[in-house]
Short mmCIF file of C-alpha atoms in Angstrom, two decimals:
data_model
loop_
_atom_site.label_atom_id
_atom_site.label_comp_id
_atom_site.label_asym_id
_atom_site.label_seq_id
_atom_site.Cartn_x
_atom_site.Cartn_y
_atom_site.Cartn_z
CA MET A 56 0.11 -0.07 0.33
CA GLY A 57 3.04 2.07 0.97
CA VAL A 58 1.82 6.04 2.11
CA GLU A 59 -1.31 6.68 2.66
CA ARG A 60 -3.05 9.15 0.44
CA VAL A 61 -5.07 12.54 1.57
CA GLN A 62 -6.73 11.76 -1.82
CA ASP A 63 -7.50 8.65 -0.89
CA ILE A 64 -8.36 9.51 3.00
CA ALA A 65 -10.80 12.06 1.77
CA SER A 66 -12.65 9.67 -0.39
CA ALA A 67 -13.26 7.31 2.33
CA THR A 68 -13.68 9.99 5.23
CA SER A 69 -17.51 9.98 6.15
CA LYS A 70 -19.37 13.37 6.53
CA ASP A 71 -18.59 15.15 10.11
CA THR A 72 -14.93 13.29 11.16
CA ILE A 73 -11.35 14.08 9.97
CA PRO A 74 -9.22 11.21 10.97
CA VAL A 75 -7.34 12.37 14.01
CA GLU A 76 -3.52 13.44 12.86
CA PHE A 77 -6.24 16.49 11.01
CA ILE A 78 -7.14 18.19 13.73
CA ARG A 79 -5.29 21.18 14.91
CA SER A 80 -4.42 22.30 17.95
CA GLU A 81 -7.18 25.33 19.36
CA ASN A 82 -3.93 27.46 18.83
CA GLU A 83 -4.14 26.54 14.61
CA GLN A 84 -7.73 25.57 13.91
CA PRO A 85 -8.91 28.31 11.10
CA GLY A 86 -12.98 27.78 12.79
CA ILE A 87 -11.10 29.99 15.72
CA THR A 88 -8.39 31.57 14.33
CA THR A 89 -9.20 33.30 11.59
CA VAL A 90 -10.40 36.68 11.33
CA PRO A 91 -14.16 36.27 10.09
CA GLY A 92 -15.55 38.51 7.47
CA THR A 93 -12.61 40.46 7.07
CA VAL A 94 -10.45 39.29 3.27
CA LEU A 95 -6.96 41.17 3.44
CA GLU A 96 -6.17 43.40 0.55
CA CYS A 97 -2.14 42.62 0.11
CA PRO A 98 -1.09 45.02 -2.32
CA ILE A 99 -2.07 44.43 -6.13
CA ILE A 100 0.43 45.75 -7.84
CA ASP A 101 -0.03 46.55 -11.92
CA PHE A 102 3.15 44.85 -13.68
CA SER A 103 3.05 46.90 -16.85
CA ASP A 104 2.73 50.42 -15.34
CA PRO A 105 5.14 52.26 -17.53
CA ASP A 106 6.41 54.72 -14.52
CA GLU A 107 9.38 52.20 -13.45
CA GLU A 108 9.59 54.68 -10.17
CA LYS A 109 6.28 54.43 -9.21
CA LEU A 110 6.21 50.08 -9.92
CA LEU A 111 9.69 50.14 -8.13
CA LYS A 112 8.65 52.35 -4.94
CA GLN A 113 5.44 49.67 -5.18
CA ILE A 114 7.35 46.78 -5.27
CA PHE A 115 10.08 47.89 -2.61
CA GLU A 116 7.04 49.20 0.09
CA ALA A 117 4.86 45.32 -0.68
CA SER A 118 8.44 43.54 -0.39
CA THR A 119 9.37 45.52 3.13
CA ASP A 120 5.34 45.81 4.73
CA TRP A 121 3.82 42.54 3.60
CA GLY A 122 5.95 40.18 1.77
CA MET A 123 2.97 39.65 -0.10
CA TYR A 124 1.50 40.85 -2.60
CA GLN A 125 -0.76 40.20 -6.42
CA ILE A 126 0.98 41.67 -9.41
CA VAL A 127 -1.37 41.89 -12.74
CA ASN A 128 -0.71 42.84 -16.18
CA HIS A 129 2.19 40.66 -15.66
CA ASP A 130 1.91 39.05 -19.77
CA ILE A 131 1.53 35.80 -18.83
CA SER A 132 -1.18 34.99 -20.80
CA ASN A 133 -4.43 33.41 -18.82
CA GLU A 134 -4.34 30.84 -21.74
CA ALA A 135 -0.24 29.43 -20.42
CA ILE A 136 -1.81 29.85 -17.07
CA ALA A 137 -5.29 28.30 -17.81
CA LYS A 138 -3.25 25.04 -19.56
CA LEU A 139 -0.63 25.05 -16.85
CA GLN A 140 -3.58 24.31 -14.03
CA ALA A 141 -5.87 22.25 -16.69
CA VAL A 142 -2.92 19.69 -16.81
CA GLY A 143 -1.99 19.50 -12.83
CA LYS A 144 -5.46 18.76 -12.04
CA GLU A 145 -5.90 16.10 -14.94
CA PHE A 146 -3.11 14.34 -13.78
CA PHE A 147 -4.62 14.30 -9.30
CA GLU A 148 -7.43 12.61 -10.92
CA LEU A 149 -5.85 9.76 -12.64
CA PRO A 150 -6.63 6.63 -10.95
CA HIS A 151 -3.91 6.29 -7.58
CA GLU A 152 -1.74 3.23 -9.55
CA GLU A 153 -0.65 5.44 -11.96
CA LYS A 154 0.13 8.61 -9.56
CA GLU A 155 2.48 6.46 -7.67
CA VAL A 156 4.55 5.89 -10.66
CA TYR A 157 5.95 9.01 -9.79
CA ALA A 158 6.32 8.68 -6.04
CA LYS A 159 9.18 10.37 -4.06
CA ASP A 160 11.73 8.21 -2.81
CA PRO A 161 12.06 7.70 0.56
CA ASN A 162 15.32 7.56 1.06
CA SER A 163 16.30 10.50 -1.14
CA LYS A 164 17.47 13.40 -0.35
CA SER A 165 15.60 15.64 -3.14
CA VAL A 166 11.55 16.42 -2.88
CA GLU A 167 11.16 15.72 -6.61
CA GLY A 168 8.11 13.54 -6.63
CA TYR A 169 4.80 13.03 -6.06
CA GLY A 170 4.35 12.95 -2.16
CA THR A 171 2.04 13.67 0.93
CA PHE A 172 4.12 14.30 3.91
CA LEU A 173 7.41 17.16 3.71
CA GLN A 174 8.88 18.43 7.24
CA LYS A 175 8.58 17.10 10.55
CA GLU A 176 5.41 18.28 12.09
CA LEU A 177 5.24 19.14 15.27
CA GLU A 178 2.93 16.26 17.27
CA GLY A 179 2.40 14.12 14.32
CA LYS A 180 -0.06 16.57 12.97
CA LYS A 181 -0.50 16.20 8.74
CA GLY A 182 -1.70 18.42 6.40
CA TRP A 183 -4.76 18.42 4.16
CA VAL A 184 -2.64 17.75 1.13
CA ASP A 185 -1.00 15.82 -1.46
CA HIS A 186 2.09 17.44 -3.67
CA LEU A 187 3.87 16.57 -6.72
CA PHE A 188 7.30 18.47 -7.00
CA HIS A 189 9.70 19.11 -9.95
CA LYS A 190 11.95 21.62 -11.45
CA ILE A 191 11.33 22.99 -14.63
CA TRP A 192 14.46 25.55 -14.61
CA PRO A 193 17.27 25.38 -15.90
CA PRO A 194 17.22 22.90 -18.37
CA SER A 195 20.08 20.96 -16.35
CA ALA A 196 18.26 20.79 -12.91
CA ILE A 197 15.04 19.04 -15.17
CA ASN A 198 14.35 15.57 -14.18
CA TYR A 199 12.06 14.45 -16.49
CA CYS A 200 11.43 10.82 -14.56
CA PHE A 201 9.16 13.15 -12.14
CA TRP A 202 6.77 14.77 -15.00
CA PRO A 203 3.90 13.01 -15.38
CA LYS A 204 3.46 11.36 -19.09
CA ASN A 205 0.29 11.73 -18.56
CA PRO A 206 -1.94 14.04 -19.72
CA ALA A 207 0.43 13.93 -23.00
CA SER A 208 0.16 17.42 -22.76
CA TYR A 209 2.14 18.11 -19.34
CA ARG A 210 5.42 18.49 -20.63
CA GLU A 211 4.19 21.52 -22.97
CA ALA A 212 2.31 22.87 -21.10
CA ASN A 213 5.05 23.42 -18.09
CA GLU A 214 7.69 24.17 -20.46
CA GLU A 215 5.49 27.00 -22.14
CA TYR A 216 4.81 28.40 -18.43
CA ALA A 217 8.58 28.51 -17.16
CA LYS A 218 9.68 30.01 -19.89
CA ASN A 219 6.95 32.71 -19.64
CA LEU A 220 7.59 33.08 -16.44
CA HIS A 221 11.72 33.86 -17.17
CA LYS A 222 10.50 37.70 -17.87
CA VAL A 223 8.78 38.38 -14.32
CA VAL A 224 11.35 36.73 -12.86
CA GLU A 225 14.01 39.00 -14.60
CA LYS A 226 11.83 41.93 -13.84
CA LEU A 227 10.78 41.39 -10.03
CA PHE A 228 14.63 40.94 -9.20
CA LYS A 229 15.71 43.55 -11.26
CA LEU A 230 13.27 46.25 -9.17
CA LEU A 231 14.22 44.74 -5.43
CA SER A 232 17.92 44.69 -6.62
CA LEU A 233 17.46 48.45 -7.18
CA GLY A 234 15.14 49.12 -4.12
CA LEU A 235 17.58 48.00 -1.69
CA GLY A 236 20.22 50.26 -3.51
CA LEU A 237 21.87 47.59 -5.09
CA GLU A 238 22.76 47.26 -9.17
CA ALA A 239 20.29 46.07 -11.28
CA GLN A 240 21.33 42.76 -11.42
CA GLU A 241 23.39 42.23 -7.74
CA LEU A 242 20.43 40.39 -6.18
CA LYS A 243 19.75 37.68 -8.90
CA LYS A 244 23.51 36.69 -9.62
CA ALA A 245 23.89 36.54 -5.31
CA VAL A 246 21.04 33.94 -5.29
CA GLY A 247 22.66 31.68 -8.39
CA GLY A 248 21.81 33.80 -11.59
CA ASP A 249 21.55 31.63 -14.66
CA ASP A 250 21.37 28.75 -12.00
CA LEU A 251 18.52 29.68 -10.02
CA VAL A 252 16.45 26.77 -9.79
CA TYR A 253 12.37 27.16 -10.78
CA LEU A 254 11.11 24.33 -8.77
CA LEU A 255 7.43 23.91 -9.56
CA LYS A 256 4.90 22.28 -6.57
CA ILE A 257 0.99 21.41 -7.27
CA ASN A 258 -0.83 21.51 -3.69
CA TYR A 259 -3.57 19.57 -4.55
CA TYR A 260 -6.59 19.84 -1.23
CA PRO A 261 -9.18 17.74 -1.91
CA PRO A 262 -12.41 18.69 0.25
CA CYS A 263 -12.61 18.47 3.56
CA PRO A 264 -15.46 17.21 6.15
CA ARG A 265 -13.97 19.53 8.76
CA PRO A 266 -12.36 22.75 7.30
CA ASP A 267 -12.62 24.56 10.64
CA LEU A 268 -10.37 21.91 12.36
CA ALA A 269 -7.83 20.84 9.41
CA LEU A 270 -5.37 22.93 7.84
CA GLY A 271 -3.98 21.76 3.79
CA VAL A 272 -0.46 23.36 4.47
CA VAL A 273 0.55 25.03 8.05
CA ALA A 274 2.01 28.35 8.90
CA HIS A 275 5.37 28.89 7.31
CA THR A 276 7.44 30.96 5.74
CA ASP A 277 9.06 29.98 1.71
CA MET A 278 12.35 29.09 1.81
CA SER A 279 13.17 30.12 -1.65
CA ALA A 280 14.28 33.37 -2.57
CA LEU A 281 10.39 34.57 -4.13
CA THR A 282 7.87 32.30 -4.86
CA ILE A 283 5.52 32.97 -7.64
CA LEU A 284 2.21 31.05 -7.10
CA VAL A 285 -1.46 30.52 -9.25
CA PRO A 286 -4.15 29.32 -7.73
CA ASN A 287 -7.48 27.50 -9.01
CA ASP A 288 -10.65 30.05 -7.85
CA VAL A 289 -11.21 28.09 -4.81
CA GLN A 290 -9.88 30.10 -1.34
CA GLY A 291 -7.15 29.26 0.80
CA LEU A 292 -4.69 31.16 1.09
CA GLN A 293 -4.40 33.11 4.95
CA ALA A 294 -1.85 35.78 5.63
CA CYS A 295 -0.58 36.25 8.80
CA ARG A 296 -0.68 40.24 9.84
CA ASP A 297 -0.23 41.62 13.37
CA GLY A 298 -0.50 38.32 14.66
CA GLN A 299 -3.85 37.54 12.84
CA TRP A 300 -4.89 35.27 10.38
CA TYR A 301 -6.42 36.25 7.18
CA ASP A 302 -7.83 35.33 3.92
CA VAL A 303 -6.49 36.64 1.45
CA LYS A 304 -8.49 37.83 -2.12
CA TYR A 305 -8.21 35.43 -4.86
CA ILE A 306 -7.74 37.75 -8.03
CA PRO A 307 -8.18 35.81 -11.71
CA ASN A 308 -5.05 35.48 -13.16
CA ALA A 309 -2.92 37.07 -11.22
CA LEU A 310 0.67 35.70 -9.96
CA VAL A 311 0.94 35.99 -5.75
CA ILE A 312 4.14 36.33 -5.10
CA HIS A 313 5.90 35.72 -1.51
CA ILE A 314 9.07 36.82 -0.19
CA GLY A 315 10.77 34.02 0.95
CA ASP A 316 13.58 33.09 3.84
CA GLN A 317 16.48 33.75 0.97
CA MET A 318 15.23 37.16 -0.23
CA GLU A 319 15.06 38.04 3.81
CA VAL A 320 18.30 36.89 4.32
CA MET A 321 19.84 38.74 1.78
CA SER A 322 18.34 42.26 2.23
CA ASN A 323 19.23 41.51 5.98
CA GLY A 324 16.01 41.61 6.73
CA LYS A 325 14.40 44.70 5.29
CA PHE A 326 12.78 42.70 2.97
CA LYS A 327 10.25 40.56 5.24
CA ALA A 328 9.44 36.50 4.32
CA VAL A 329 5.92 36.30 4.58
CA LEU A 330 3.99 33.83 7.31
CA HIS A 331 1.29 32.00 5.12
CA ARG A 332 -0.94 29.13 5.79
CA THR A 333 -3.51 27.21 3.44
CA THR A 334 -7.52 26.43 4.89
CA VAL A 335 -9.59 23.57 3.39
CA SER A 336 -12.64 23.57 1.61
CA LYS A 337 -16.08 21.64 2.39
CA ASP A 338 -17.26 20.52 -1.12
CA LYS A 339 -14.15 22.25 -3.58
CA THR A 340 -11.11 20.74 -4.58
CA ARG A 341 -8.39 23.55 -3.78
CA ILE A 342 -4.92 23.46 -6.12
CA SER A 343 -2.46 25.85 -6.41
CA TRP A 344 0.59 26.08 -8.10
CA PRO A 345 3.85 27.87 -6.57
CA VAL A 346 6.70 28.39 -7.97
CA PHE A 347 9.76 28.52 -5.52
CA LEU A 348 12.75 30.32 -6.83
CA GLU A 349 16.21 29.19 -5.59
CA PRO A 350 19.42 28.84 -5.40
CA PRO A 351 21.59 25.71 -6.14
CA PRO A 352 22.20 23.68 -3.50
CA ASP A 353 25.78 24.09 -2.91
CA HIS A 354 25.15 27.91 -3.46
CA ILE A 355 26.53 30.12 -0.63
CA ILE A 356 24.07 32.38 0.44
CA GLY A 357 23.96 34.67 3.33
CA PRO A 358 23.26 38.64 3.73
CA HIS A 359 24.40 40.86 0.91
CA PRO A 360 27.85 42.17 1.83
CA LYS A 361 26.96 45.54 0.37
CA LEU A 362 24.16 45.45 2.51
CA VAL A 363 26.21 45.36 6.01
CA ASN A 364 28.96 46.28 8.03
CA ASP A 365 30.30 45.78 11.43
CA LYS A 366 28.75 49.57 12.25
CA GLU A 367 25.87 50.24 11.67
CA ASN A 368 24.12 47.57 9.93
CA PRO A 369 25.83 44.31 11.49
CA PRO A 370 24.92 41.07 9.20
CA LYS A 371 21.66 39.95 11.15
CA TYR A 372 21.42 36.21 9.71
CA LYS A 373 24.71 33.35 9.14
CA THR A 374 26.17 32.72 5.92
CA LYS A 375 25.69 29.24 4.88
CA LYS A 376 24.83 26.30 2.05
CA TYR A 377 20.99 26.55 0.57
CA SER A 378 21.27 22.76 1.25
CA GLU A 379 22.13 23.29 4.60
CA TYR A 380 19.18 25.84 5.31
CA VAL A 381 17.14 23.79 4.17
CA TYR A 382 18.06 20.64 5.51
CA ASN A 383 18.09 22.41 9.03
CA LYS A 384 14.46 24.37 8.29
CA LEU A 385 12.35 20.62 7.54
CA ASN A 386 13.86 19.39 10.46
CA LYS A 387 13.12 22.16 12.39
CA ILE A 388 16.77 22.26 13.61
CA PRO A 389 17.49 26.89 14.34
CA GLN A 390 19.49 28.45 11.86
#
């Protein structure tokens, strides 16, 4: 049988109960901890604005104050996004045994493949989600054995989306770099330059009989430098603001941008990685497609040398290999 998948648990679960390992503690249950009736209007930024000064300011402020924003008019066609979403959904609707072909090897250090549990959770709790991870860029990092062969158009849709992302990625790094007072290319270079890895994850959250008690993904910040996410139309993303949890408004075809840990580290704390989590729905399946932009595993990341000095601005974070950072984070070891 192997690992039990949440999709199978959801199909077998009766109408009002969920297994105890999915029931969060009271300080985490969304039914208790979500601010009711308030949808968070995190910044919405028009990425096609010809006024670059204004755009730079908006991105900088959203990255320092919120750590999360949505960009619209980003030049990725609705069709390219729809294709990415269609093939991902189709994969998760395949029979159990067809998906298990892509299951991640329990002994592998890599996160790539089809799976259910990702990190050590306190008290052995579990998130109401299954996932598929695979890299979509650069070509040298891609491992096609984790790319579904069915549906047949899966590869084409994912390659097309990766190609479309490049312009957005370049522009974001440039604006963030300039915002910190660095040269346009310095931030991207610091995170790995052309070796920057685009790691795609598909999160599949089946309907859950008790959405008030469970979470899809527990509160976390992303390990990446940046995350670019497209969700389907089922509400679920929540952000923490001043210690309170709020729903983040869904905007069709917007790209949700998260500042990740590596960006916070490189900026020496100027940019803030956003604490976020995912709730689930009683009768709808939520799916999201984050792409984590991260350094290659052996790349060394720390506060950017131009942003620290011994007197006014000492480094607030250690400098280390990205792979070491990831290991510590997944195993709950202090950085």
